[in-house]
CSV table of C-alpha atoms and ligand atoms in Angstrom, one decimal:
chain,number,residue,atom,x,y,z
V,1,MET,CA,112.3,-61.1,-50.0
V,2,ALA,CA,113.2,-59.5,-53.3
V,3,LYS,CA,116.3,-57.3,-53.5
V,4,ASN,CA,115.4,-53.6,-52.9
V,5,GLN,CA,112.1,-54.5,-51.3
V,6,LYS,CA,111.7,-52.9,-47.9
V,7,PRO,CA,110.5,-55.1,-45.1
V,8,ASP,CA,106.7,-55.2,-44.5
V,9,ALA,CA,106.1,-52.1,-42.5
V,10,SER,CA,103.0,-53.6,-40.9
V,11,SER,CA,105.1,-55.0,-38.0
V,12,GLU,CA,105.3,-51.4,-36.8
V,13,LEU,CA,101.5,-51.1,-36.9
V,14,ARG,CA,100.1,-51.5,-33.4
V,15,ARG,CA,97.7,-48.6,-32.7
V,16,ILE,CA,95.2,-47.1,-35.2
V,17,LEU,CA,92.8,-44.2,-34.8
V,18,ILE,CA,89.8,-43.8,-37.0
V,19,VAL,CA,88.1,-40.4,-37.2
V,20,GLY,CA,84.3,-40.5,-37.5
V,21,ASN,CA,81.2,-41.8,-35.8
V,22,GLY,CA,79.3,-43.7,-38.5
V,23,GLY,CA,78.7,-47.2,-39.7
V,24,ARG,CA,81.5,-46.8,-42.1
V,25,GLU,CA,84.0,-46.1,-39.4
V,26,ASN,CA,82.8,-49.0,-37.2
V,27,SER,CA,83.0,-51.4,-40.2
V,28,ILE,CA,86.6,-50.3,-40.9
V,29,ALA,CA,87.5,-50.8,-37.3
V,30,TRP,CA,86.0,-54.3,-37.3
V,31,ALA,CA,87.9,-55.2,-40.5
V,32,LEU,CA,91.2,-53.9,-39.1
V,33,SER,CA,90.8,-55.8,-35.9
V,34,LYS,CA,91.3,-59.0,-37.8
V,35,ASN,CA,95.0,-58.2,-38.1
V,36,GLN,CA,96.8,-60.1,-35.3
V,37,SER,CA,99.5,-57.6,-34.7
V,38,ILE,CA,97.2,-54.7,-34.0
V,39,GLU,CA,96.7,-54.0,-30.3
V,40,GLN,CA,94.2,-51.2,-30.2
V,41,ILE,CA,91.8,-49.4,-32.5
V,42,TYR,CA,90.4,-46.1,-31.3
V,43,VAL,CA,87.4,-44.6,-33.1
V,44,CYS,CA,87.1,-40.9,-32.5
V,45,PRO,CA,84.4,-40.3,-31.4
V,46,GLY,CA,82.8,-43.6,-32.5
V,47,ASN,CA,79.3,-44.5,-31.3
V,48,SER,CA,77.6,-47.0,-28.9
V,49,GLY,CA,78.5,-49.9,-31.1
V,50,THR,CA,82.2,-49.3,-31.3
V,51,ALA,CA,83.2,-51.2,-28.2
V,52,ASN,CA,81.4,-54.3,-29.4
V,53,TYR,CA,84.2,-55.0,-31.9
V,54,LYS,CA,87.3,-56.7,-30.8
V,55,LYS,CA,90.2,-54.3,-29.7
V,56,CYS,CA,88.0,-51.3,-30.5
V,57,ILE,CA,87.2,-48.4,-28.1
V,58,CYS,CA,85.7,-45.0,-28.5
V,59,LEU,CA,88.0,-42.0,-27.9
V,60,LYS,CA,86.1,-38.9,-27.0
V,61,PRO,CA,88.6,-36.0,-26.5
V,62,LYS,CA,87.4,-33.3,-24.1
V,63,THR,CA,86.9,-31.0,-27.1
V,64,GLY,CA,86.3,-32.2,-30.6
V,65,GLU,CA,88.8,-29.6,-31.8
V,66,GLU,CA,91.4,-30.8,-34.3
V,67,LYS,CA,94.3,-29.8,-32.1
V,68,THR,CA,93.0,-31.9,-29.2
V,69,ILE,CA,92.5,-34.9,-31.5
V,70,ILE,CA,96.1,-34.5,-32.9
V,71,ASP,CA,97.5,-34.2,-29.3
V,72,GLU,CA,95.7,-37.4,-28.4
V,73,CYS,CA,97.1,-39.2,-31.4
V,74,GLN,CA,100.6,-38.3,-30.3
V,75,ARG,CA,100.0,-39.2,-26.6
V,76,LEU,CA,98.6,-42.6,-27.6
V,77,GLN,CA,101.5,-43.2,-30.1
V,78,ILE,CA,99.1,-43.8,-32.9
V,79,ASN,CA,100.8,-45.4,-35.9
V,80,LEU,CA,98.1,-44.9,-38.4
V,81,VAL,CA,95.2,-42.4,-38.6
V,82,ILE,CA,92.3,-43.1,-41.0
V,83,ILE,CA,89.9,-40.2,-41.6
V,84,GLY,CA,86.4,-41.5,-42.5
V,85,PRO,CA,84.2,-38.6,-43.4
V,86,GLU,CA,84.6,-36.0,-46.1
V,87,VAL,CA,84.1,-32.9,-44.0
V,88,PRO,CA,87.3,-33.1,-41.9
V,89,LEU,CA,89.2,-34.1,-45.1
V,90,ALA,CA,87.9,-31.0,-46.9
V,91,GLU,CA,88.8,-28.9,-43.9
V,92,GLY,CA,92.4,-30.1,-44.0
V,93,LEU,CA,92.6,-32.4,-41.0
V,94,ALA,CA,95.0,-34.7,-42.9
V,95,ASN,CA,97.3,-31.7,-43.7
V,96,LYS,CA,97.5,-30.7,-40.0
V,97,MET,CA,98.1,-34.3,-38.9
V,98,ARG,CA,100.9,-34.8,-41.4
V,99,GLU,CA,102.5,-31.5,-40.4
V,100,ARG,CA,102.6,-32.9,-36.9
V,101,GLY,CA,104.3,-36.1,-38.1
V,102,LEU,CA,101.4,-38.5,-38.1
V,103,THR,CA,100.9,-41.2,-40.8
V,104,VAL,CA,97.5,-40.6,-42.3
V,105,PHE,CA,95.2,-42.5,-44.7
V,106,GLY,CA,93.0,-39.8,-46.3
V,107,PRO,CA,93.8,-37.0,-48.7
V,108,ASP,CA,95.0,-33.5,-47.9
V,109,LYS,CA,92.6,-30.6,-48.3
V,110,GLU,CA,93.8,-30.1,-51.9
V,111,GLY,CA,93.0,-33.7,-53.0
V,112,ALA,CA,89.7,-33.7,-51.1
V,113,GLN,CA,88.4,-31.1,-53.6
V,114,LEU,CA,87.7,-34.2,-55.7
V,115,GLU,CA,84.6,-34.4,-53.6
V,116,ALA,CA,84.3,-30.9,-52.0
V,117,SER,CA,84.0,-29.0,-55.3
V,118,LYS,CA,82.1,-30.5,-58.1
V,119,ASP,CA,83.4,-27.7,-60.5
V,120,TRP,CA,87.0,-28.6,-59.6
V,121,SER,CA,86.4,-32.3,-60.0
V,122,LYS,CA,84.6,-31.9,-63.4
V,123,ALA,CA,87.5,-29.7,-64.6
V,124,LEU,CA,89.9,-32.4,-63.6
V,125,MET,CA,87.9,-35.0,-65.5
V,126,ILE,CA,87.8,-32.9,-68.6
V,127,GLU,CA,91.5,-32.1,-68.4
V,128,ASN,CA,92.3,-35.8,-68.2
V,129,ASN,CA,89.8,-37.1,-70.7
V,130,ILE,CA,87.8,-39.0,-68.0
V,131,PRO,CA,84.3,-39.7,-69.4
V,132,THR,CA,81.6,-37.6,-67.6
V,133,ALA,CA,78.4,-35.8,-68.4
V,134,LYS,CA,78.7,-32.3,-70.1
V,135,TYR,CA,78.5,-29.5,-67.6
V,136,TRP,CA,78.5,-25.7,-67.1
V,137,ALA,CA,79.3,-23.8,-63.9
V,138,ALA,CA,77.4,-20.7,-62.7
V,139,GLU,CA,77.9,-18.3,-59.9
V,140,SER,CA,74.5,-16.6,-59.9
V,141,THR,CA,70.8,-17.5,-60.6
V,142,GLU,CA,70.8,-15.2,-63.7
V,143,GLU,CA,73.9,-16.9,-65.1
V,144,ALA,CA,72.5,-20.4,-64.5
V,145,LEU,CA,69.1,-19.5,-66.0
V,146,GLU,CA,70.8,-18.1,-69.1
V,147,ILE,CA,72.7,-21.4,-69.5
V,148,LEU,CA,69.4,-23.4,-69.1
V,149,GLU,CA,67.7,-21.2,-71.7
V,150,GLU,CA,70.5,-21.7,-74.2
V,151,PHE,CA,70.5,-25.5,-73.7
V,152,ASN,CA,66.7,-25.6,-73.6
V,153,GLN,CA,66.5,-29.1,-71.9
V,154,PRO,CA,66.1,-30.2,-68.3
V,155,LEU,CA,69.5,-30.2,-66.7
V,156,VAL,CA,70.7,-31.8,-63.4
V,157,ILE,CA,71.4,-29.1,-60.9
V,158,LYS,CA,74.2,-29.6,-58.3
V,159,VAL,CA,75.6,-27.3,-55.7
V,160,ASP,CA,79.3,-27.1,-55.9
V,161,GLY,CA,80.3,-27.8,-52.3
V,162,LEU,CA,79.5,-30.5,-49.8
V,163,ALA,CA,75.8,-30.8,-49.0
V,164,ALA,CA,75.5,-34.2,-47.2
V,165,GLY,CA,74.0,-35.8,-50.3
V,166,LYS,CA,71.2,-33.2,-50.6
V,167,GLY,CA,72.8,-30.9,-53.2
V,168,VAL,CA,71.7,-32.7,-56.3
V,169,THR,CA,68.4,-32.3,-58.1
V,170,VAL,CA,67.7,-34.6,-61.1
V,171,CYS,CA,65.1,-32.7,-63.1
V,172,GLU,CA,62.4,-34.0,-65.5
V,173,THR,CA,61.4,-30.6,-66.9
V,174,ILE,CA,63.0,-27.2,-67.6
V,175,GLU,CA,60.6,-25.7,-65.0
V,176,GLN,CA,62.0,-28.1,-62.3
V,177,SER,CA,65.6,-27.1,-63.3
V,178,LYS,CA,64.6,-23.4,-62.8
V,179,LEU,CA,63.2,-24.2,-59.4
V,180,ALA,CA,66.3,-26.2,-58.5
V,181,ILE,CA,68.6,-23.3,-59.6
V,182,ARG,CA,66.7,-20.9,-57.4
V,183,ASP,CA,66.7,-23.3,-54.5
V,184,ALA,CA,70.5,-23.9,-54.9
V,185,PHE,CA,71.2,-20.2,-54.7
V,186,SER,CA,68.6,-19.6,-51.9
V,187,GLY,CA,71.3,-19.6,-49.2
V,188,LYS,CA,70.2,-22.8,-47.6
V,189,PHE,CA,73.4,-24.6,-48.6
V,190,GLY,CA,75.7,-21.9,-47.1
V,191,SER,CA,78.9,-21.4,-48.9
V,192,ALA,CA,78.5,-24.8,-50.6
V,193,GLY,CA,75.9,-23.1,-52.7
V,194,ASN,CA,77.9,-20.1,-53.9
V,195,LYS,CA,78.4,-21.8,-57.1
V,196,ILE,CA,76.4,-24.5,-58.9
V,197,ILE,CA,77.0,-26.8,-61.8
V,198,LEU,CA,74.4,-27.6,-64.4
V,199,GLU,CA,74.8,-31.1,-65.9
V,200,GLU,CA,73.5,-33.0,-68.9
V,201,LYS,CA,71.2,-35.7,-67.7
V,202,ILE,CA,72.5,-39.2,-68.5
V,203,GLU,CA,70.9,-42.6,-68.0
V,204,GLY,CA,72.0,-46.1,-67.1
V,205,PRO,CA,72.6,-48.4,-64.1
V,206,GLU,CA,74.8,-47.0,-61.4
V,207,VAL,CA,77.8,-48.7,-59.8
V,208,SER,CA,80.7,-47.5,-57.6
V,209,ILE,CA,84.3,-48.4,-57.9
V,210,PHE,CA,87.1,-47.7,-55.3
V,211,ALA,CA,90.8,-47.4,-55.4
V,212,LEU,CA,93.2,-47.3,-52.4
V,213,CYS,CA,96.0,-44.9,-53.4
V,214,ASP,CA,99.4,-44.1,-52.1
V,215,GLY,CA,99.9,-41.0,-54.1
V,216,GLU,CA,101.5,-42.8,-57.1
V,217,LYS,CA,100.0,-46.3,-57.3
V,218,LEU,CA,96.6,-47.8,-56.5
V,219,ILE,CA,94.8,-51.0,-55.9
V,220,VAL,CA,91.2,-51.6,-56.7
V,221,LEU,CA,88.5,-53.0,-54.5
V,222,PRO,CA,85.4,-55.0,-55.6
V,223,PRO,CA,82.7,-52.8,-57.1
V,224,ALA,CA,79.6,-52.1,-55.0
V,225,GLN,CA,76.0,-50.9,-55.6
V,226,ASP,CA,74.4,-48.3,-53.4
V,227,HIS,CA,70.7,-47.5,-53.0
V,228,LYS,CA,70.4,-43.8,-52.6
V,229,ARG,CA,66.6,-43.4,-52.7
V,230,LEU,CA,64.6,-43.6,-49.5
V,231,LEU,CA,61.8,-45.9,-50.7
V,232,GLU,CA,61.4,-49.2,-52.4
V,233,GLY,CA,61.4,-49.2,-56.2
V,234,ASP,CA,64.1,-46.5,-56.1
V,235,ASN,CA,61.5,-43.8,-55.2
V,236,GLY,CA,61.4,-40.9,-52.8
V,237,PRO,CA,64.1,-38.5,-51.8
V,238,ASN,CA,67.8,-39.1,-52.1
V,239,THR,CA,69.5,-40.3,-48.8
V,240,GLY,CA,73.1,-41.0,-47.8
V,241,GLY,CA,72.3,-44.6,-48.9
V,242,MET,CA,69.8,-47.2,-47.7
V,243,GLY,CA,71.7,-50.3,-48.5
V,244,ALA,CA,74.5,-51.8,-50.6
V,245,TYR,CA,75.9,-55.0,-51.9
V,246,ALA,CA,79.3,-56.1,-53.3
V,247,PRO,CA,80.8,-57.3,-55.5
V,248,ALA,CA,78.3,-55.8,-58.0
V,249,PRO,CA,78.0,-58.3,-60.9
V,250,LEU,CA,77.2,-55.5,-63.2
V,251,ILE,CA,81.0,-55.1,-63.6
V,252,ASN,CA,83.1,-58.2,-64.2
V,253,GLU,CA,86.9,-58.5,-63.7
V,254,LYS,CA,87.8,-57.4,-67.2
V,255,ASP,CA,85.4,-54.4,-67.0
V,256,LEU,CA,87.0,-53.4,-63.7
V,257,GLU,CA,90.5,-53.5,-65.3
V,258,ASP,CA,89.2,-51.4,-68.2
V,259,LEU,CA,87.6,-48.9,-65.7
V,260,THR,CA,90.8,-48.7,-63.8
V,261,GLU,CA,92.7,-47.7,-67.0
V,262,LEU,CA,89.9,-45.4,-68.2
V,263,ILE,CA,89.0,-43.6,-64.9
V,264,LEU,CA,91.0,-44.4,-61.8
V,265,ILE,CA,94.6,-44.2,-63.1
V,266,PRO,CA,94.0,-41.0,-65.1
V,267,THR,CA,92.4,-39.5,-62.0
V,268,LEU,CA,95.4,-40.2,-59.8
V,269,LYS,CA,97.7,-39.0,-62.6
V,270,GLY,CA,95.6,-35.9,-63.0
V,271,LEU,CA,95.9,-35.2,-59.3
V,272,LYS,CA,99.7,-35.8,-59.5
V,273,LYS,CA,100.0,-33.3,-62.3
V,274,LYS,CA,98.5,-30.7,-59.9
V,275,ASN,CA,101.2,-31.6,-57.4
V,276,ILE,CA,98.7,-33.4,-55.2
V,277,LYS,CA,100.1,-36.6,-53.6
V,278,TYR,CA,96.7,-38.2,-53.1
V,279,ILE,CA,96.7,-40.7,-50.3
V,280,GLY,CA,93.3,-42.3,-49.6
V,281,VAL,CA,90.3,-43.6,-51.4
V,282,ILE,CA,89.2,-42.5,-54.8
V,283,TYR,CA,85.6,-43.4,-55.0
V,284,ALA,CA,84.0,-43.1,-58.5
V,285,GLY,CA,80.3,-43.2,-58.8
V,286,LEU,CA,79.6,-44.3,-62.3
V,287,MET,CA,76.6,-44.5,-64.7
V,288,LEU,CA,76.9,-47.2,-67.3
V,289,THR,CA,75.3,-45.3,-70.3
V,290,SER,CA,74.6,-46.6,-73.8
V,291,SER,CA,77.7,-44.6,-74.9
V,292,GLY,CA,79.9,-46.1,-72.2
V,293,PRO,CA,80.7,-45.6,-68.5
V,294,LYS,CA,80.6,-42.0,-67.2
V,295,VAL,CA,81.6,-40.6,-63.8
V,296,ILE,CA,78.7,-38.9,-62.0
V,297,GLU,CA,80.6,-38.1,-58.8
V,298,PHE,CA,83.9,-38.6,-57.1
V,299,ASN,CA,84.2,-39.0,-53.3
V,300,CYS,CA,87.4,-38.7,-51.4
V,301,ARG,CA,86.6,-41.5,-48.9
V,302,PHE,CA,84.9,-44.8,-48.5
V,303,GLY,CA,81.2,-44.7,-49.3
V,304,ASP,CA,78.6,-45.2,-46.5
V,305,PRO,CA,77.0,-47.8,-46.6
V,306,GLU,CA,79.1,-49.4,-49.4
V,307,CYS,CA,82.0,-49.6,-46.9
V,308,GLN,CA,79.9,-51.7,-44.5
V,309,ALA,CA,79.3,-54.2,-47.3
V,310,LEU,CA,82.9,-54.2,-48.5
V,311,MET,CA,84.7,-54.5,-45.2
V,312,PRO,CA,83.8,-58.2,-44.5
V,313,LEU,CA,85.3,-59.0,-47.9
V,314,MET,CA,88.8,-57.7,-47.0
V,315,GLY,CA,91.5,-60.1,-46.1
V,316,GLU,CA,93.6,-59.8,-43.0
V,317,GLU,CA,96.2,-57.8,-45.0
V,318,PHE,CA,93.8,-54.8,-45.2
V,319,ALA,CA,95.4,-53.0,-42.3
V,320,SER,CA,98.9,-53.4,-43.8
V,321,VAL,CA,97.7,-52.1,-47.1
V,322,LEU,CA,96.2,-48.9,-45.7
V,323,PHE,CA,99.4,-48.4,-43.7
V,324,SER,CA,101.5,-48.8,-46.8
V,325,CYS,CA,99.3,-46.4,-48.7
V,326,ALA,CA,99.6,-43.8,-45.9
V,327,ARG,CA,103.4,-44.2,-46.0
V,328,GLY,CA,103.4,-43.8,-49.8
V,329,GLU,CA,104.8,-47.2,-50.4
V,330,LEU,CA,102.1,-49.5,-51.7
V,331,GLU,CA,104.8,-51.6,-53.4
V,332,ASN,CA,105.8,-52.9,-50.0
V,333,ALA,CA,102.3,-54.0,-49.0
V,334,PRO,CA,101.3,-57.6,-48.9
V,335,LYS,CA,98.8,-58.6,-51.6
V,336,LEU,CA,95.3,-57.7,-50.6
V,337,THR,CA,93.1,-60.8,-50.7
V,338,PHE,CA,89.3,-60.7,-50.9
V,339,ASN,CA,86.7,-63.1,-49.5
V,340,SER,CA,85.0,-64.6,-52.6
V,341,GLU,CA,81.5,-64.4,-51.0
V,342,CYS,CA,78.7,-62.0,-51.6
V,343,SER,CA,78.2,-59.3,-49.0
V,344,VAL,CA,75.1,-57.2,-48.4
V,345,CYS,CA,74.2,-54.3,-46.1
V,346,ILE,CA,70.7,-53.1,-45.1
V,347,VAL,CA,70.3,-49.8,-43.3
V,348,ALA,CA,67.7,-49.3,-40.6
V,349,ALA,CA,66.8,-45.6,-40.5
V,350,ALA,CA,65.0,-43.5,-37.9
V,351,LYS,CA,61.5,-42.1,-38.3
V,352,GLY,CA,61.7,-38.8,-40.3
V,353,TYR,CA,65.0,-39.6,-42.0
V,354,PRO,CA,66.3,-37.9,-44.2
V,355,GLU,CA,64.5,-34.6,-43.4
V,356,SER,CA,64.3,-34.6,-39.6
V,357,PRO,CA,65.2,-37.9,-38.0
V,358,GLN,CA,63.6,-38.6,-34.6
V,359,LYS,CA,66.2,-39.1,-31.9
V,360,GLY,CA,66.3,-40.7,-28.4
V,361,ASP,CA,64.3,-43.9,-29.1
V,362,ARG,CA,65.4,-47.0,-27.3
V,363,ILE,CA,66.9,-49.7,-29.6
V,364,ASN,CA,66.4,-53.4,-29.0
V,365,ILE,CA,69.0,-55.7,-30.6
V,366,ASP,CA,68.8,-59.4,-30.3
V,367,VAL,CA,71.3,-60.5,-33.0
V,368,ASP,CA,74.2,-62.9,-32.4
V,369,SER,CA,76.9,-61.6,-34.7
V,370,ASN,CA,79.3,-64.1,-36.1
V,371,SER,CA,81.8,-64.3,-38.9
V,372,SER,CA,79.0,-64.0,-41.6
V,373,LEU,CA,76.8,-61.5,-39.8
V,374,GLN,CA,77.5,-58.1,-38.4
V,375,VAL,CA,75.6,-55.2,-36.9
V,376,PHE,CA,77.4,-51.9,-37.5
V,377,HIS,CA,76.0,-49.1,-35.5
V,378,ALA,CA,75.8,-45.6,-37.0
V,379,GLY,CA,73.4,-43.1,-35.4
V,380,THR,CA,73.4,-44.6,-31.9
V,381,SER,CA,74.3,-43.4,-28.5
V,382,THR,CA,73.5,-44.4,-24.9
V,383,ASP,CA,71.2,-42.7,-22.4
V,384,LYS,CA,71.9,-42.1,-18.7
V,385,SER,CA,70.9,-45.7,-17.9
V,386,ASP,CA,73.2,-47.1,-20.6
V,387,ASN,CA,70.3,-48.1,-22.9
V,388,ILE,CA,71.2,-47.8,-26.6
V,389,ILE,CA,69.2,-45.1,-28.2
V,390,THR,CA,68.8,-43.5,-31.6
V,391,SER,CA,70.9,-40.4,-32.3
V,392,GLY,CA,71.0,-40.0,-36.0
V,393,GLY,CA,69.1,-40.7,-39.3
V,394,ARG,CA,70.8,-43.9,-40.4
V,395,VAL,CA,70.7,-45.8,-37.1
V,396,LEU,CA,72.5,-49.0,-37.9
V,397,SER,CA,73.1,-51.6,-40.6
V,398,VAL,CA,72.8,-55.3,-40.7
V,399,VAL,CA,75.5,-56.8,-42.9
V,400,ALA,CA,75.7,-60.5,-44.0
V,401,GLN,CA,77.7,-62.7,-46.3
V,402,GLY,CA,76.8,-65.8,-48.2
V,403,ASP,CA,77.9,-67.8,-51.1
V,404,ASN,CA,75.3,-66.2,-53.2
V,405,PHE,CA,73.2,-63.0,-52.9
V,406,ASP,CA,70.0,-64.7,-52.0
V,407,LYS,CA,71.5,-66.4,-49.0
V,408,ALA,CA,73.3,-63.3,-47.9
V,409,PHE,CA,70.1,-61.2,-48.2
V,410,ASP,CA,68.0,-63.9,-46.4
V,411,LEU,CA,70.4,-63.9,-43.5
V,412,ALA,CA,70.5,-60.1,-43.3
V,413,TYR,CA,66.7,-59.6,-43.5
V,414,SER,CA,65.9,-62.4,-41.1
V,415,ASN,CA,68.2,-60.8,-38.5
V,416,LEU,CA,66.8,-57.3,-39.1
V,417,LYS,CA,63.6,-58.7,-37.6
V,418,LYS,CA,65.4,-59.1,-34.3
V,419,ILE,CA,66.1,-55.3,-34.1
V,420,SER,CA,63.5,-52.8,-33.2
V,421,PHE,CA,63.0,-49.1,-32.3
V,422,ASP,CA,60.1,-46.7,-32.6
V,423,GLY,CA,59.7,-45.6,-36.2
V,424,MET,CA,62.4,-48.0,-37.6
V,425,HIS,CA,62.2,-48.3,-41.4
V,426,PHE,CA,64.3,-50.0,-44.1
V,427,ARG,CA,63.9,-50.9,-47.7
V,428,ARG,CA,62.8,-54.5,-48.4
V,429,ASP,CA,64.2,-54.4,-51.9
V,430,ILE,CA,67.9,-53.8,-51.4
V,431,GLY,CA,69.7,-55.8,-54.0
V,432,HIS,CA,66.6,-56.1,-56.2
V,433,GLN,CA,69.1,-56.1,-59.1
V,434,VAL,CA,70.6,-59.4,-58.0
V,435,ARG,CA,67.7,-61.1,-56.2
V,436,ASP,CA,64.6,-62.9,-57.3
V,437,ILE,CA,62.0,-60.5,-55.8
S,1,AMP,P1,75.5,-37.4,-56.6
S,1,AMP,O1,75.3,-36.9,-55.2
S,1,AMP,O2,76.4,-36.6,-57.5
S,1,AMP,O3,76.0,-38.9,-56.5
S,1,AMP,O4,74.1,-37.5,-57.3
S,1,AMP,C1,73.0,-38.2,-56.6
S,1,AMP,C2,72.3,-39.0,-57.7
S,1,AMP,O5,71.8,-38.2,-58.7
S,1,AMP,C3,73.1,-40.0,-58.4
S,1,AMP,O6,73.3,-41.2,-57.8
S,1,AMP,C4,72.4,-40.2,-59.7
S,1,AMP,O7,71.3,-41.1,-59.5
S,1,AMP,C5,71.8,-38.8,-59.9
S,1,AMP,N1,72.6,-38.1,-60.9
S,1,AMP,C6,73.7,-37.3,-60.6
S,1,AMP,N2,74.1,-36.8,-61.8
S,1,AMP,C7,73.3,-37.2,-62.8
S,1,AMP,C8,73.3,-36.9,-64.2
S,1,AMP,N3,74.2,-36.1,-64.8
S,1,AMP,N4,72.3,-37.5,-64.9
S,1,AMP,C9,71.4,-38.3,-64.3
S,1,AMP,N5,71.3,-38.5,-63.0
S,1,AMP,C10,72.3,-38.0,-62.2
S,2,LIG,N1,76.6,-43.9,-50.2
S,2,LIG,C1,77.1,-42.8,-50.9
S,2,LIG,C2,78.1,-42.0,-50.3
S,2,LIG,O1,78.8,-42.4,-49.3
S,2,LIG,O2,78.4,-40.9,-50.7
């Protein structure tokens, strides 16, 4: 061991708690369970798939209140908490946990504004010369319409706050932008719609990059490609994401290094300048435009379903790396290795998703998971007779790896046929960018 290097802290890592109930949280739990020294992984509240993964169990505190969850973490002597979704991060769950002495992977409320306020995050990008589309903020319909009139071009309309992926309207005409402005201020987004941003429309392929941060330093994960639209051919309404694959070949190793210098490092430095010690994931959604890459959004957590595609690529060190980030000492983490295969994820959604997903349908799963094939549950629960039933829009995802994308997609799609529930639907063209279809 080099002089001054502290011993690998991971030997102290035995019990982990992951907050969340989606496919993202199950895939993180599954990846962490590969680490030999971890004894138990609690997913709080988890879903009906959680207990299928080695060492993983659901933790359902009597009340879902923050205080109860924190009490449980202390009672169970949890060494590391990972907060999956954006809402508890934006509400300050990490702050409260840290105040109670817990070691947490996930930013404080202040850092979570990167995702929870588009105005805040755009300002951070401008202050730090991070390339992004031009924008204007408005706090009333009148103010927004004036900006639109002055610009006299269709603008993208985004509500400022968290809107579960429904707060963005990409407009083709000025009339559509006007309608989107009125809709954003209609009250249907609650306080998330108190402010909007109007953004210049940009064009180009989209790709997402991710950094694991310890407040000062970061390491970068393989890039991934999401599929936000509901329907094949990238049509239909935006969803949380219908499938993903990684590593996205749109970005090679050199590009990723350049994007780290151009976007990820300046973002972490910009946060630090605001006295924010950002511990967690910086997720940058990019558009590769003809005038260079531009950030279209930041998220303060792993993407869902990108995470499901990424987790099978993580080496066994992943748990130690997250723990080191959470302790603010990434320099003591073992080197994170990546499986060199291609990994793909296809989401099976419930009838009516994304508007009003049907719940309560019995799910039949006849898939033998193995080291190259996983089924990560998301919107699932069990009925009184212990049957697995649907309980959310994105019900589950089938994830597969192969030495090329065609093999990985063939494996995933052939196993998706072994899953059924009433109204199940999925896109058949996930990965069309990298497959011969
Ligand atoms: P977001 O929720 O911010 O990721 O936006 C959802 C989707 O809207 C993105 O994946 C893009 O396809 C699209 N989008 C967002 N901002 C812009 C923009 N400025 N120009 C064109 N499309 C955009
Ligand atoms: N899949 C996009 C997101 O997690 O925001």
